[in-house]
GROMACS .gro file of C-alpha atoms in nm:
model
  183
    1UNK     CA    1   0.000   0.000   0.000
    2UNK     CA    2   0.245   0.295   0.125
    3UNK     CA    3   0.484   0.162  -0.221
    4UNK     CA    4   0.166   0.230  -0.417
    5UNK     CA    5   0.085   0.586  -0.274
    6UNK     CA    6   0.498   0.671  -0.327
    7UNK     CA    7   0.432   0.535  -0.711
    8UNK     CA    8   0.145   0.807  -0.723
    9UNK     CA    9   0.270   1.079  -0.545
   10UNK     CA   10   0.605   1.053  -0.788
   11UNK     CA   11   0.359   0.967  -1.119
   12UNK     CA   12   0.156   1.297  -1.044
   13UNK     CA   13   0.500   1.505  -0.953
   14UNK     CA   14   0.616   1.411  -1.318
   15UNK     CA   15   0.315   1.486  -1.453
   16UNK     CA   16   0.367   1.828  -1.263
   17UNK     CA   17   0.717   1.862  -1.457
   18UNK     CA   18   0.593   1.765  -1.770
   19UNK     CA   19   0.348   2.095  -1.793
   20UNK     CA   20   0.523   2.365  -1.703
   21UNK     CA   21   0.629   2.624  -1.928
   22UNK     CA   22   0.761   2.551  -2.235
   23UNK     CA   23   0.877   2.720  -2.510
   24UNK     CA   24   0.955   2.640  -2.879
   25UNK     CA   25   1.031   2.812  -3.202
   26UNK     CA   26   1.038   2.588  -3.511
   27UNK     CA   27   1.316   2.825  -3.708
   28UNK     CA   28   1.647   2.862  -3.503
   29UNK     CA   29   1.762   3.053  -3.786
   30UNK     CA   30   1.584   3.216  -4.052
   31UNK     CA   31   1.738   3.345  -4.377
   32UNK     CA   32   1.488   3.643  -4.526
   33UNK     CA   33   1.554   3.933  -4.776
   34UNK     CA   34   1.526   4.284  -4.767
   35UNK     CA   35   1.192   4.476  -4.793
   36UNK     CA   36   1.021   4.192  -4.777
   37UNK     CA   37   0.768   4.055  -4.471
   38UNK     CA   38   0.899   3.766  -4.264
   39UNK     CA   39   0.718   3.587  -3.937
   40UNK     CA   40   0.889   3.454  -3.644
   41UNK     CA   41   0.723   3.183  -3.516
   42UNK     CA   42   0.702   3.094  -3.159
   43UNK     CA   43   0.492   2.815  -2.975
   44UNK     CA   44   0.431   2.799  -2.629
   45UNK     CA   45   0.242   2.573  -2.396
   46UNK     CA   46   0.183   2.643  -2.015
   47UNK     CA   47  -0.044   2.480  -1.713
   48UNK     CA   48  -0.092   2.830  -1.605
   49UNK     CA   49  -0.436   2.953  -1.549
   50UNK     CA   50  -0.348   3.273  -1.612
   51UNK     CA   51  -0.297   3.435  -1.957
   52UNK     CA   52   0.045   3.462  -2.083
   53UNK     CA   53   0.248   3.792  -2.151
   54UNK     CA   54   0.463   3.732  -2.520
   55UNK     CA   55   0.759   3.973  -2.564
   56UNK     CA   56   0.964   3.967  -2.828
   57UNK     CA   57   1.337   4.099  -2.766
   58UNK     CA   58   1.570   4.232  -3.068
   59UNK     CA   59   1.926   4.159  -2.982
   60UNK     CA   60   2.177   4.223  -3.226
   61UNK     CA   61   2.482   4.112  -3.306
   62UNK     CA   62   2.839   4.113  -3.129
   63UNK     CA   63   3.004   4.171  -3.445
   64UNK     CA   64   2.924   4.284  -3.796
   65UNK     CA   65   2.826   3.925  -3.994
   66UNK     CA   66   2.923   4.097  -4.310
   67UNK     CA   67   3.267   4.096  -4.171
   68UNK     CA   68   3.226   3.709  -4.241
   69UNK     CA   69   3.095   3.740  -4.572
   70UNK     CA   70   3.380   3.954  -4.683
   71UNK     CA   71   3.644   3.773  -4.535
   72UNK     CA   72   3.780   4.031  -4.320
   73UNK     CA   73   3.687   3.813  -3.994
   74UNK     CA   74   4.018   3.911  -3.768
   75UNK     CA   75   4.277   3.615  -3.701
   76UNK     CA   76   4.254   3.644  -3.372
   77UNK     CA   77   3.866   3.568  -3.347
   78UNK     CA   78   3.918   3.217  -3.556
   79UNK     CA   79   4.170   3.140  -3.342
   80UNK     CA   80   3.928   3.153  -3.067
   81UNK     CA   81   3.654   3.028  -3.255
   82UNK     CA   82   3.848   2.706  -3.316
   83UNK     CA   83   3.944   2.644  -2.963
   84UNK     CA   84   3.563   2.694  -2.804
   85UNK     CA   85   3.362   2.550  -3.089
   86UNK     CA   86   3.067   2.607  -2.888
   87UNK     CA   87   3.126   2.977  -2.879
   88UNK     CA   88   3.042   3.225  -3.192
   89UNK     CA   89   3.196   3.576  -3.175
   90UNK     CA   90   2.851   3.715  -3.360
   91UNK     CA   91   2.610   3.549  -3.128
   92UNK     CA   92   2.781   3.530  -2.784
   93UNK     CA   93   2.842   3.834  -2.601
   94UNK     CA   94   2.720   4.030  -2.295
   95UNK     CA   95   2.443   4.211  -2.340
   96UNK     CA   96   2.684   4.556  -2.268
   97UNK     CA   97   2.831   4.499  -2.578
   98UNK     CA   98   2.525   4.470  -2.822
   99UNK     CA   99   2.158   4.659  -2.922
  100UNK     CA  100   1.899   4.527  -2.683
  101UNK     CA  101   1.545   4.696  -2.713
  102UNK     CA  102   1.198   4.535  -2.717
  103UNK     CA  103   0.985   4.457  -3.024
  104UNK     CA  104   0.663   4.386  -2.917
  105UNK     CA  105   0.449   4.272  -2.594
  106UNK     CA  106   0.105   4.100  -2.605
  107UNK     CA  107  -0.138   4.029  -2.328
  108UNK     CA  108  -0.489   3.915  -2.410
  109UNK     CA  109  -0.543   4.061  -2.725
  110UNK     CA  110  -0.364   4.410  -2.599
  111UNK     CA  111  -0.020   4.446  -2.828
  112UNK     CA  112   0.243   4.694  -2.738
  113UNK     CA  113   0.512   4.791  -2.994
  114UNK     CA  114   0.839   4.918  -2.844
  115UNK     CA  115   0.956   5.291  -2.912
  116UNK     CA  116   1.178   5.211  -3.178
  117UNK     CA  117   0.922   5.002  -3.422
  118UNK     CA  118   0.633   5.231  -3.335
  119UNK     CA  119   0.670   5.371  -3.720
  120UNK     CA  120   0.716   4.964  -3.896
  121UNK     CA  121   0.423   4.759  -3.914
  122UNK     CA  122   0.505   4.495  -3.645
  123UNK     CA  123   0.254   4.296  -3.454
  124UNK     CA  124   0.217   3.968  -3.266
  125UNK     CA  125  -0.024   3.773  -3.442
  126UNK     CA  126  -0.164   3.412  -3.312
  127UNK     CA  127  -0.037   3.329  -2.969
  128UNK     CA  128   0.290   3.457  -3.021
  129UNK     CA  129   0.446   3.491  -3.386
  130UNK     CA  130   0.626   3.820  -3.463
  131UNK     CA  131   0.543   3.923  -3.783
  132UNK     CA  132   0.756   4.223  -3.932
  133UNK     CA  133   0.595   4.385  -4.306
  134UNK     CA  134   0.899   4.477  -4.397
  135UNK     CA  135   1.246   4.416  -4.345
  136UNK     CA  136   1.510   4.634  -4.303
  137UNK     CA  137   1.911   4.599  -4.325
  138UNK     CA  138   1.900   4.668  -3.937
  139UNK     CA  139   1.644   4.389  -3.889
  140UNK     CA  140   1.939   4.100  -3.860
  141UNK     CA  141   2.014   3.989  -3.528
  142UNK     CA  142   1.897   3.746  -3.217
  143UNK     CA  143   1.513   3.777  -3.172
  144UNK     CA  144   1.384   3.637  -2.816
  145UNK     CA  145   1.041   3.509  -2.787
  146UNK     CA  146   0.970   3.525  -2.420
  147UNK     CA  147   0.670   3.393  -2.228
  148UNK     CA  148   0.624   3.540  -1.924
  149UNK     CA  149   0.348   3.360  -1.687
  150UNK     CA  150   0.273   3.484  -1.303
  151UNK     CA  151   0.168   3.108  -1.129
  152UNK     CA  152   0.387   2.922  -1.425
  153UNK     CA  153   0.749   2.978  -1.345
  154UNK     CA  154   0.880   2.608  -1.417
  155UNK     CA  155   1.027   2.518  -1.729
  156UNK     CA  156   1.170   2.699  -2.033
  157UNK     CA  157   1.033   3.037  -2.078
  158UNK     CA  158   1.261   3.189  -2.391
  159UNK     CA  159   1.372   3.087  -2.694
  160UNK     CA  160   1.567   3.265  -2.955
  161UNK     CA  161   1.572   3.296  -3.341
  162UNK     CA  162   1.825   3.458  -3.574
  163UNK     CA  163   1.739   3.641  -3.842
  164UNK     CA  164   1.975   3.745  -4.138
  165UNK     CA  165   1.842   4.014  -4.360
  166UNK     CA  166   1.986   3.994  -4.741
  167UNK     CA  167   1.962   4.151  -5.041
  168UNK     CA  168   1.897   3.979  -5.382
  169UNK     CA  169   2.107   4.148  -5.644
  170UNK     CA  170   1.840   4.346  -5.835
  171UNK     CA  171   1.727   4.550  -5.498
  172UNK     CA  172   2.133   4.596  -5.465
  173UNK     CA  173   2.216   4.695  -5.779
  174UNK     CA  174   1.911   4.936  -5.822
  175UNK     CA  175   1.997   5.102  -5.465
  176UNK     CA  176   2.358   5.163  -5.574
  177UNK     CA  177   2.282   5.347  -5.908
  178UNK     CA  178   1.991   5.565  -5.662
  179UNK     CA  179   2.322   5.699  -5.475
  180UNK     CA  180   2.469   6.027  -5.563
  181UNK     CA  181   2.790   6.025  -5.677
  182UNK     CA  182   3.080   6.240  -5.561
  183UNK     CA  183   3.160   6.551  -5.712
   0.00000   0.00000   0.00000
């Protein structure tokens, strides 16, 4: 008898475990070009009661990724790089060091757009998908969809795509004839 009530008392504390907060985004890195809409999907799942507050967090990167492109990545950084393979000199860095501002917030049906997107048409559509109309060359970066839940605090409640903003050739070559030329 008491080996039975341990078995339940551990079945329903799993169970417990199982539905806390958890979230997912099926993109960890999403390739999209410039001017053009893109949507950053997040899923989330929660045994909260409670509804859920989405942010979404910009965070850009340490270092330029053109610098990558170009082949102008310092010597001293691949070094590194190939010592800590688990570290990335774009991605990893304190927060100090990079562009950290807030996209969006959502509670209910209520969406707040942070100060510096107020003018772009961003919005959090479904449960928590950023969608962004149109992209901009300062658009690459980290984005963090974050749940936050009062009575939910188990779990994983953040998950991060990256986002890398290019430009197909036509868009490039028409912007670089649009510039003036020196005198």
């Amino acid at each position: 008898m008491g080996g039975r009530l341990l078995g339940c008392v551990v079945l329903l504390w799993l169970a417990a475990e199982v539905e806390g907060l958890q979230v997912t985004v099926p993109e960890k890195k999403k390739v999209a070009m410039l001017f053009q809409p893109a949507l950053l999907r997040c899923h989330f799942s929660t045994s909260s009661t409670q509804p859920a507050v989405v942010q979404w967090r910009y965070k850009s990167y340490c270092q330029d990724r053109m610098g990558e492109a170009l082949g102008m990545v310092t010597s001293g950084l691949q070094t590194m790089s190939k010592r800590n393979l688990d570290w990335d000199p774009y991605l990893d860095c304190v927060d100090s060091r990079r562009t950290v501002r807030v996209v969006a917030s959502k509670q209910g049906s209520a969406v707040t757009i942070g100060d510096f997107y107020k003018e772009r048409d961003v919005s959090i559509v479904h449960d928590a998908d950023l969608q962004i109309g149109k992209l901009m060359w300062g658009d690459s970066g980290l984005y963090y969809c974050i749940i936050i839940t009062p009575d939910d605090v188990e779990g994983k409640s953040e998950e991060s795509v990256e986002l890398l903003v290019l430009v197909n050739r036509d868009t490039y070559s028409s912007i670089r004839c649009s510039e003036p030329r020196p005198a």
